[in-house]
XYZ file of C-alpha atoms in Angstrom:
627
model
C 118.171 -89.408 31.013
C 115.578 -90.476 33.574
C 113.165 -87.788 32.405
C 113.613 -88.828 28.778
C 112.940 -92.463 29.656
C 109.962 -91.427 31.760
C 108.449 -89.362 28.950
C 108.976 -92.198 26.474
C 107.435 -94.684 28.882
C 104.511 -92.359 29.527
C 103.956 -92.106 25.777
C 103.894 -95.918 25.455
C 101.557 -96.391 28.394
C 99.276 -93.618 27.086
C 98.539 -95.825 24.071
C 97.548 -98.752 26.293
C 95.797 -97.138 29.268
C 92.671 -95.900 27.391
C 92.208 -99.448 26.095
C 92.627 -101.298 29.396
C 88.927 -102.143 29.348
C 89.450 -104.158 26.172
C 92.366 -106.015 27.786
C 90.180 -106.820 30.789
C 87.369 -108.088 28.533
C 89.875 -110.298 26.738
C 91.228 -111.481 30.098
C 87.761 -112.320 31.372
C 86.907 -114.317 28.244
C 90.191 -116.187 28.653
C 89.641 -116.832 32.366
C 86.040 -117.969 31.936
C 85.851 -119.953 28.725
C 89.164 -121.626 27.805
C 89.653 -125.319 28.595
C 91.050 -124.597 32.071
C 88.668 -121.689 32.739
C 85.859 -121.313 35.223
C 83.119 -122.362 32.782
C 84.820 -123.926 29.722
C 83.025 -123.169 26.483
C 84.804 -123.797 23.198
C 82.463 -121.560 21.190
C 82.888 -118.525 23.409
C 86.585 -119.212 23.877
C 86.985 -118.788 20.115
C 86.394 -115.037 20.601
C 89.628 -114.708 22.577
C 92.210 -115.174 19.793
C 90.416 -112.690 17.514
C 90.508 -110.078 20.261
C 94.197 -110.697 20.895
C 95.236 -110.841 17.245
C 93.120 -108.032 15.828
C 91.169 -105.947 18.354
C 93.911 -105.068 20.837
C 96.622 -104.144 18.298
C 94.171 -102.047 16.251
C 92.970 -100.190 19.346
C 96.530 -99.443 20.467
C 97.673 -98.366 17.010
C 94.611 -96.172 16.555
C 95.233 -94.524 19.922
C 98.897 -93.944 19.080
C 97.974 -92.465 15.716
C 95.421 -90.146 17.318
C 97.932 -88.944 19.926
C 100.267 -87.767 17.164
C 98.032 -87.038 14.185
C 94.502 -86.543 15.500
C 91.518 -88.344 13.991
C 93.247 -88.830 10.641
C 96.199 -90.333 12.462
C 93.807 -92.666 14.274
C 92.511 -94.093 10.998
C 96.019 -94.295 9.546
C 97.307 -96.155 12.616
C 94.542 -98.762 12.351
C 95.275 -99.319 8.652
C 99.032 -99.526 9.109
C 99.017 -102.093 11.915
C 96.977 -104.510 9.814
C 100.069 -104.991 7.672
C 102.049 -106.044 10.754
C 99.302 -108.462 11.792
C 99.083 -110.021 8.339
C 102.879 -110.219 8.089
C 103.188 -112.606 11.040
C 99.762 -114.208 11.304
C 100.586 -116.878 8.746
C 103.909 -117.774 10.383
C 104.534 -117.436 14.093
C 101.358 -115.511 14.820
C 102.555 -113.369 17.757
C 100.190 -110.654 18.965
C 101.338 -107.401 17.374
C 101.048 -105.170 20.445
C 104.625 -103.935 20.153
C 104.178 -103.446 16.428
C 101.066 -101.401 17.148
C 103.056 -99.134 19.480
C 105.362 -98.331 16.566
C 102.956 -98.224 13.628
C 100.335 -96.061 15.353
C 102.578 -93.069 16.176
C 104.450 -93.483 12.879
C 101.198 -93.290 10.925
C 100.089 -90.264 12.942
C 103.405 -88.530 12.266
C 103.226 -89.210 8.511
C 99.728 -87.800 8.092
C 100.543 -84.851 10.350
C 103.529 -83.922 8.193
C 101.429 -84.289 5.052
C 98.741 -82.010 6.464
C 101.364 -79.424 7.413
C 102.839 -79.535 3.921
C 99.384 -79.058 2.359
C 98.367 -76.211 4.643
C 97.459 -73.236 2.476
C 98.023 -75.254 -0.708
C 94.794 -77.251 -0.793
C 92.875 -76.598 -4.054
C 89.387 -75.275 -3.358
C 86.728 -77.947 -3.776
C 89.205 -80.836 -3.538
C 89.631 -80.876 0.236
C 87.587 -84.011 0.931
C 89.055 -85.877 -2.024
C 92.643 -85.126 -1.024
C 92.038 -85.801 2.661
C 90.461 -89.198 2.048
C 92.900 -90.336 -0.614
C 95.935 -89.230 1.397
C 94.878 -91.374 4.353
C 94.136 -94.303 2.067
C 97.368 -94.090 0.061
C 99.709 -93.454 2.986
C 97.877 -96.066 5.055
C 98.361 -98.627 2.288
C 102.081 -97.816 1.999
C 102.624 -98.168 5.738
C 100.621 -101.406 5.815
C 102.926 -102.819 3.136
C 105.987 -101.676 5.116
C 104.456 -103.277 8.197
C 103.895 -106.543 6.339
C 107.429 -106.904 4.979
C 109.506 -105.133 7.657
C 107.975 -103.928 10.921
C 105.844 -107.009 11.614
C 108.624 -109.581 11.150
C 111.110 -107.402 13.078
C 108.727 -106.997 16.018
C 107.964 -110.692 15.899
C 111.668 -111.489 16.159
C 112.158 -109.022 19.036
C 109.187 -110.460 20.905
C 110.528 -113.971 20.405
C 113.880 -112.920 21.872
C 112.213 -111.250 24.857
C 109.985 -114.254 25.452
C 112.981 -116.557 25.253
C 114.762 -114.339 27.764
C 111.839 -114.569 30.166
C 111.724 -118.349 29.706
C 115.441 -118.528 30.511
C 114.960 -116.494 33.692
C 112.024 -118.660 34.748
C 113.791 -121.956 33.976
C 116.887 -120.883 35.920
C 114.950 -119.340 38.823
C 116.376 -115.899 38.033
C 113.095 -114.050 37.418
C 112.959 -112.804 41.053
C 115.948 -110.587 40.244
C 113.579 -108.435 38.192
C 112.305 -106.944 41.449
C 115.713 -105.326 42.039
C 114.976 -103.019 39.109
C 111.176 -103.062 39.179
C 110.469 -101.729 42.681
C 112.789 -98.679 42.459
C 111.394 -97.991 38.970
C 107.857 -97.979 40.403
C 108.800 -95.361 42.980
C 110.262 -93.276 40.138
C 106.851 -93.476 38.412
C 108.036 -95.754 35.632
C 105.558 -98.452 36.689
C 103.028 -97.890 33.891
C 105.802 -97.659 31.305
C 107.266 -101.003 32.367
C 103.962 -102.763 32.929
C 102.175 -101.673 29.761
C 105.174 -101.118 27.519
C 107.090 -104.333 28.287
C 105.210 -106.820 30.476
C 101.838 -106.582 28.689
C 103.092 -107.534 25.176
C 105.134 -110.451 26.560
C 102.241 -111.487 28.781
C 99.830 -111.481 25.849
C 102.180 -113.778 23.943
C 102.352 -116.194 26.868
C 98.585 -116.163 27.389
C 98.099 -117.027 23.717
C 100.347 -120.054 24.165
C 99.677 -121.199 27.725
C 96.487 -119.440 28.805
C 98.249 -117.456 31.559
C 101.366 -115.389 32.170
C 103.510 -114.629 35.202
C 104.401 -111.275 33.600
C 101.031 -109.902 34.743
C 101.992 -110.673 38.359
C 105.335 -108.860 38.546
C 104.303 -105.216 38.840
C 100.690 -105.524 39.981
C 101.198 -107.608 43.155
C 99.866 -105.373 45.979
C 101.764 -107.344 48.644
C 105.098 -105.443 48.694
C 103.444 -102.055 49.173
C 101.034 -103.477 51.760
C 103.962 -104.628 53.896
C 105.518 -101.149 53.843
C 102.256 -99.458 54.825
C 101.636 -101.940 57.658
C 105.104 -101.212 59.025
C 104.355 -97.487 59.127
C 100.923 -98.095 60.656
C 102.373 -100.017 63.602
C 105.847 -98.556 64.091
C 106.096 -94.993 62.735
C 107.010 -92.473 65.447
C 105.367 -89.616 63.565
C 101.725 -89.474 64.642
C 100.503 -87.970 61.356
C 102.276 -90.590 59.275
C 101.059 -93.442 61.461
C 97.502 -92.142 61.345
C 97.535 -91.827 57.550
C 98.717 -95.381 56.906
C 95.371 -97.228 57.446
C 93.629 -95.085 54.839
C 96.548 -95.566 52.466
C 96.275 -99.334 52.946
C 92.656 -99.341 51.805
C 93.405 -97.209 48.748
C 96.459 -99.314 47.848
C 95.243 -102.841 48.586
C 91.620 -102.605 47.489
C 91.786 -99.641 45.112
C 94.989 -100.734 43.382
C 96.566 -97.253 43.493
C 100.169 -98.208 44.238
C 101.364 -94.593 44.047
C 99.865 -94.053 47.504
C 102.765 -95.844 49.211
C 105.563 -94.153 47.256
C 105.825 -91.168 49.690
C 106.323 -93.592 52.571
C 109.397 -94.929 50.801
C 110.633 -91.506 49.728
C 110.639 -90.237 53.315
C 113.108 -93.035 54.130
C 114.646 -94.450 50.927
C 116.277 -97.409 52.726
C 112.765 -98.854 53.065
C 112.908 -99.712 49.339
C 114.779 -102.864 50.374
C 111.544 -104.222 51.838
C 109.376 -104.282 48.684
C 112.369 -105.469 46.604
C 112.899 -108.544 48.766
C 109.164 -109.062 49.302
C 108.390 -109.055 45.598
C 111.414 -111.241 44.841
C 110.131 -113.882 47.279
C 106.650 -113.744 45.759
C 108.000 -114.021 42.208
C 110.113 -117.015 43.214
C 107.024 -118.647 44.700
C 104.974 -117.915 41.590
C 107.747 -119.367 39.399
C 107.938 -122.564 41.420
C 104.147 -122.975 41.357
C 103.959 -122.165 37.616
C 101.467 -119.416 38.436
C 100.145 -116.702 36.158
C 97.192 -114.452 35.407
C 94.837 -114.652 32.445
C 95.056 -110.926 31.786
C 96.361 -107.663 33.219
C 95.266 -106.886 36.783
C 94.427 -103.239 36.259
C 94.456 -101.534 38.612
C 96.784 -103.578 40.808
C 94.315 -104.313 43.612
C 93.779 -107.615 45.369
C 90.327 -107.740 43.744
C 91.683 -107.497 40.191
C 94.571 -109.829 41.094
C 92.159 -112.553 42.186
C 89.660 -112.001 39.369
C 92.376 -112.462 36.747
C 93.716 -115.635 38.379
C 92.868 -118.990 36.776
C 90.261 -120.963 38.693
C 92.772 -123.528 39.933
C 95.361 -120.904 40.967
C 93.448 -118.448 43.140
C 94.916 -119.847 46.376
C 98.403 -119.687 44.847
C 97.859 -116.035 43.887
C 96.652 -115.132 47.389
C 99.596 -116.924 49.030
C 102.002 -115.019 46.772
C 100.474 -111.716 47.864
C 100.691 -112.756 51.527
C 104.338 -113.780 51.128
C 105.225 -110.451 49.553
C 103.390 -108.501 52.259
C 104.855 -110.539 55.138
C 108.457 -110.318 53.942
C 108.125 -106.636 53.139
C 106.599 -105.964 56.578
C 109.317 -107.867 58.456
C 112.108 -105.977 56.682
C 110.455 -102.541 56.750
C 109.441 -102.616 60.433
C 112.908 -102.216 62.035
C 113.875 -99.605 59.429
C 110.773 -97.569 60.216
C 111.403 -97.939 63.973
C 114.949 -96.581 63.681
C 113.995 -93.793 61.274
C 112.524 -91.486 63.901
C 109.666 -89.060 63.214
C 110.034 -88.542 59.468
C 107.510 -86.114 57.976
C 105.033 -87.479 55.422
C 104.083 -84.034 54.092
C 107.664 -83.326 53.011
C 107.850 -86.707 51.296
C 104.573 -86.056 49.486
C 105.956 -82.771 48.200
C 109.031 -84.588 46.948
C 106.787 -87.189 45.311
C 104.780 -84.523 43.484
C 108.018 -83.050 42.137
C 109.188 -86.479 40.953
C 105.801 -87.282 39.454
C 105.811 -84.001 37.561
C 109.290 -84.807 36.235
C 108.142 -88.279 35.172
C 105.306 -86.653 33.225
C 107.658 -84.188 31.619
C 105.991 -81.256 33.399
C 108.469 -80.668 36.171
C 107.798 -77.912 38.647
C 110.104 -75.140 37.495
C 113.009 -74.004 39.528
C 112.933 -70.379 40.565
C 113.837 -68.172 37.617
C 116.928 -66.027 37.866
C 116.156 -62.462 39.002
C 115.873 -59.834 36.288
C 119.332 -58.289 36.037
C 118.153 -54.681 35.687
C 114.562 -54.372 36.877
C 114.506 -50.620 36.313
C 115.160 -51.061 32.595
C 112.136 -53.332 32.095
C 109.315 -51.545 30.277
C 106.991 -54.346 29.145
C 106.005 -57.624 30.849
C 104.008 -60.132 28.811
C 101.978 -62.952 30.338
C 101.609 -65.681 27.695
C 99.404 -68.756 27.499
C 98.389 -70.967 24.607
C 95.464 -68.891 23.355
C 96.124 -65.623 25.180
C 92.526 -65.149 26.234
C 92.067 -66.636 29.696
C 94.859 -67.813 31.957
C 97.382 -65.197 30.910
C 94.759 -62.442 30.989
C 93.955 -63.081 34.625
C 97.613 -63.504 35.498
C 98.495 -60.189 33.849
C 95.615 -58.397 35.557
C 96.533 -59.671 39.000
C 100.210 -58.825 38.577
C 99.408 -55.402 37.100
C 97.175 -54.560 40.063
C 99.898 -55.669 42.423
C 102.744 -53.675 40.927
C 101.072 -50.537 39.538
C 101.651 -48.462 42.675
C 105.415 -49.066 42.600
C 105.859 -49.178 38.800
C 103.198 -47.015 37.085
C 105.443 -46.887 34.021
C 105.348 -50.664 33.505
C 103.237 -52.158 30.725
C 101.789 -55.494 31.854
C 99.616 -57.244 29.304
C 98.943 -60.691 27.869
C 99.010 -62.532 24.556
C 99.234 -66.021 23.081
C 102.595 -67.702 23.437
C 103.192 -67.736 19.684
C 102.498 -63.995 19.261
C 104.705 -62.360 21.879
C 105.663 -58.842 20.706
C 109.289 -58.146 19.822
C 109.548 -55.364 22.406
C 108.710 -57.639 25.353
C 111.374 -57.388 28.072
C 110.011 -60.149 30.330
C 107.774 -63.087 29.382
C 105.853 -65.048 32.009
C 104.424 -68.420 30.977
C 103.739 -71.899 32.312
C 106.654 -74.311 32.314
C 105.238 -76.551 29.580
C 105.120 -73.560 27.210
C 108.658 -72.381 27.942
C 110.194 -73.719 24.724
C 107.533 -72.050 22.575
C 108.001 -68.788 24.475
C 111.768 -68.853 23.924
C 111.258 -69.413 20.203
C 108.693 -66.600 20.014
C 110.674 -64.055 22.049
C 114.353 -65.002 22.260
C 115.241 -61.450 23.342
C 113.091 -61.519 26.476
C 113.873 -62.696 30.002
C 111.757 -65.826 30.564
C 109.972 -66.546 33.853
C 108.544 -70.085 33.847
C 105.908 -70.710 36.514
C 103.475 -73.364 37.665
C 100.333 -71.203 37.735
C 99.411 -67.574 37.081
C 97.807 -66.626 40.386
C 100.022 -67.914 43.188
C 103.558 -68.907 42.250
C 106.904 -68.125 43.958
C 108.314 -67.095 40.581
C 105.866 -64.202 40.454
C 106.981 -63.027 43.884
C 110.600 -63.117 42.706
C 109.697 -61.166 39.567
C 107.831 -58.572 41.638
C 110.839 -58.012 43.886
C 113.180 -57.808 40.898
C 111.047 -55.161 39.170
C 110.455 -53.032 42.256
C 113.993 -53.171 43.668
C 115.186 -50.713 40.998
C 112.797 -48.033 39.743
C 113.550 -45.949 36.632
C 114.410 -42.326 37.336
C 112.037 -41.022 34.679
C 109.005 -43.137 35.587
C 105.747 -41.418 34.531
C 102.955 -40.882 37.035
C 100.251 -42.575 34.991
C 100.306 -46.259 34.105
C 100.587 -47.252 30.486
C 99.501 -50.770 31.290
C 96.505 -50.816 29.020
C 95.859 -49.254 25.636
C 93.835 -46.064 25.652
C 91.268 -47.707 23.462
C 90.482 -50.168 26.222
C 87.870 -47.850 27.691
C 85.938 -47.912 24.436
C 85.873 -51.643 23.854
C 82.701 -53.621 24.342
C 82.193 -55.101 27.761
C 81.214 -58.627 28.589
C 78.684 -59.001 31.385
C 77.603 -61.940 33.483
C 74.044 -62.691 34.576
C 72.312 -65.153 36.861
C 71.814 -67.669 34.039
C 75.589 -67.874 33.653
C 76.136 -69.036 37.242
C 75.665 -72.535 38.689
C 76.241 -73.029 42.411
C 76.522 -76.025 44.726
C 77.409 -78.568 42.051
C 78.473 -82.079 43.001
C 82.071 -83.172 42.298
C 82.701 -84.508 38.801
C 85.728 -85.290 36.690
C 87.734 -82.493 35.111
C 86.408 -83.421 31.668
C 82.796 -83.362 32.864
C 83.315 -79.954 34.504
C 84.770 -78.561 31.278
C 81.896 -79.993 29.254
C 79.393 -78.469 31.694
C 81.036 -75.053 31.310
C 81.000 -75.452 27.528
C 77.321 -76.417 27.469
C 76.491 -73.351 29.538
C 78.348 -71.170 27.020
C 76.343 -72.856 24.243
C 73.092 -72.122 26.100
C 74.110 -68.468 26.348
C 74.555 -68.323 22.576
C 78.281 -67.595 22.848
C 79.552 -70.648 20.958
C 78.365 -73.726 19.124
C 78.759 -77.341 20.235
C 82.144 -77.760 18.542
C 83.651 -75.294 21.013
C 83.206 -77.845 23.824
C 85.574 -80.261 22.091
C 88.003 -77.371 21.563
C 87.912 -76.698 25.322
C 88.833 -80.318 26.014
C 91.613 -80.186 23.428
C 92.938 -76.994 25.017
C 93.124 -78.745 28.395
C 95.329 -81.439 26.878
C 97.877 -78.843 25.768
C 98.390 -77.284 29.192
C 96.207 -77.170 32.265
C 93.861 -74.224 32.680
C 94.109 -74.498 36.452
C 95.168 -71.060 37.676
C 95.918 -71.685 41.331
C 93.927 -70.660 44.435
C 91.173 -73.168 43.560
C 90.329 -71.558 40.210
C 90.271 -72.993 36.687
C 89.444 -71.140 33.459
C 88.813 -73.650 30.647
C 88.487 -72.202 27.151
C 88.935 -73.211 23.534
C 92.067 -73.523 21.458
C 93.531 -70.661 19.461
C 92.185 -72.185 16.235
C 88.606 -72.117 17.562
C 88.748 -68.522 18.802
C 87.573 -67.198 15.431
C 84.404 -69.311 15.691
C 83.174 -67.668 18.908
C 79.797 -65.994 18.241
C 80.003 -63.523 21.116
C 82.096 -63.059 24.222
C 80.842 -64.674 27.379
C 81.858 -66.002 30.776
C 80.107 -68.582 32.928
C 80.871 -69.719 36.462
C 80.377 -73.178 37.944
C 80.911 -73.664 41.654
C 82.020 -77.050 43.003
C 82.339 -76.606 46.796
C 84.068 -79.979 47.202
C 86.378 -79.306 44.270
C 87.167 -80.814 40.867
C 90.517 -82.516 40.372
C 92.682 -80.564 37.922
C 95.803 -82.720 38.039
C 97.235 -82.492 41.535
C 95.016 -79.550 42.552
C 91.304 -79.002 43.141
C 89.297 -76.204 41.559
C 86.199 -75.009 43.409
C 85.474 -72.293 40.852
C 85.417 -73.128 37.137
C 85.066 -70.110 34.825
C 84.279 -71.062 31.228
C 85.172 -68.321 28.778
C 84.746 -67.502 25.104
C 86.162 -64.254 23.798
C 85.812 -62.210 20.629
C 88.980 -60.189 20.498
C 89.551 -58.939 24.032
C 85.984 -57.946 24.909
C 85.941 -60.361 27.848
C 89.087 -59.028 29.511
C 87.242 -56.396 31.578
C 85.217 -59.071 33.323
C 88.339 -61.158 33.888
C 89.855 -58.068 35.462
C 86.847 -57.787 37.776
C 87.185 -61.437 38.681
C 90.856 -60.914 39.515
C 90.070 -57.921 41.668
C 87.461 -59.895 43.569
C 89.793 -62.845 44.067
C 92.485 -60.677 45.615
C 90.304 -60.492 48.731
C 90.801 -63.843 50.439
C 87.489 -63.608 52.279
C 85.600 -62.926 49.049
C 87.389 -65.790 47.310
C 86.470 -68.245 50.049
C 82.884 -67.020 50.053
C 82.593 -67.453 46.285
C 83.662 -71.083 46.679
C 80.813 -71.898 49.065
C 78.042 -69.294 48.720
C 74.554 -70.321 47.688
C 73.566 -66.735 46.830
C 73.717 -65.930 43.128
C 73.195 -62.229 43.823
C 76.347 -62.220 45.973
C 78.327 -63.666 43.064
C 76.937 -61.037 40.701
C 77.781 -58.285 43.166
C 81.396 -59.510 43.312
C 81.857 -59.916 39.562
C 79.735 -57.206 37.946
C 81.192 -53.930 36.632
C 81.164 -50.865 38.779
C 81.407 -47.638 36.772
């Protein structure tokens, strides 16, 4: 149940998060130019209601439509939400943020289903006509439904929620929200609650009163600050105590609240401290009729102050101090009595919980293969079957070939697993697709293809029992493999000593290098980014292999591999990749080079050298073919 709620909340917040900049712009205009703002200006203040009524709902709906139905879903979502806006604008006029969160995904789903139904049935020469008219017609229908049904229903729901908040405020009960809010934050439901619930209600209150206390409930950095201060002064574990000051800076000034969650997880009783601290701050804010002009994103003291009305900055600061002081006083004796709890263990637990909240939980160890000796074929499967799984299969094949020369170990895309596969190895997020593709096979779900405990368990299962009639020569690769064209790598394909960038920038850089080598055209870069959204191309051991989607594989001009070295690492989710191999493959021509890469990476010294060397010739020596 928690995972389902977490995934739903993540979906809601994913519609809002990319548009936070627009919310901040709206908040700044509100804070600066309304009657009670820093520099009142009626003309400029008139921008604010248009942004709230039209811009924000359209952005959210478009994002929701794109998440489900791609670019056509994006356009459909924007059209559909206009019906909701028009349906209430002449009456109560509530901001249709909640309506946008429904209409956007609904529109994306409708156009996605239409496109699936038309696949292979589109008359030649009528593609553009049908595509444009389908978006227009379905968009119009959904806009009408939004006008007469969804808009009024969402307006009524928002009115009820707003009335409920008013009741809690008027009866001094709003502080009780912290009893549910603080534990939910530690369970990584903070974005779901803040952006899925508090933001729509807050927008409604800002439209009416110019500020909203809802923006102060989850973003107050005080409760977490108190917990971190307690660990900094009173933790008996030297490592934990030494890490707290850095965590304080990241949390308080950077607004990354997740940094203090491990400190609570290592001693769950500490959760009492932020609950009571936030409750006291909320009570103070309620008494002082405080509020923010817009969302404080991220939840740092800087954003908290910047979004405070001019006449309420001192009130906002006092509320943060109250939360921090109360949280510190309660957490300190708990931390003292806790003994030397280990932060590293708590961080591991946090990563597991965060993965579960994202719906990508770290898989439990797969059950051992019942009869390892009977296994004849092991398939490594990834989305496209041309990069991650190829390296995983090569590494595992090299590892097991001495003990099981009879075993066929190869790779394919997850949707094309052969019927004679005995064991299928894939990443956890692809497990359902693998089961549907090969229901007869034993499934091993792993986190990455190069270094995962599940692979060790599989190795032991397959080598514990050897078949009596095992042949002496491996049948791991087709005989024709020796005749297939080889992909080479040259100095122009290698970039060393690059400065850290975002994952997306690293993937784009790899794609541009493939374009420069004449392997692909520019559209392949977007396909590489789309592929990364499906499932991470991080392999483990500091290596990532971004590549295009299955649909784009047919558009590759020639096979090629490029290598980008980032000595300080590029963040791929929770891991850092120092080596980024961009690949484009025609058929399986590139698999020989991937095999060479795998062989090189099996030597830990070589792997570490590749991550830091400044010598291109050394890289070529490690990765080139040796006949």
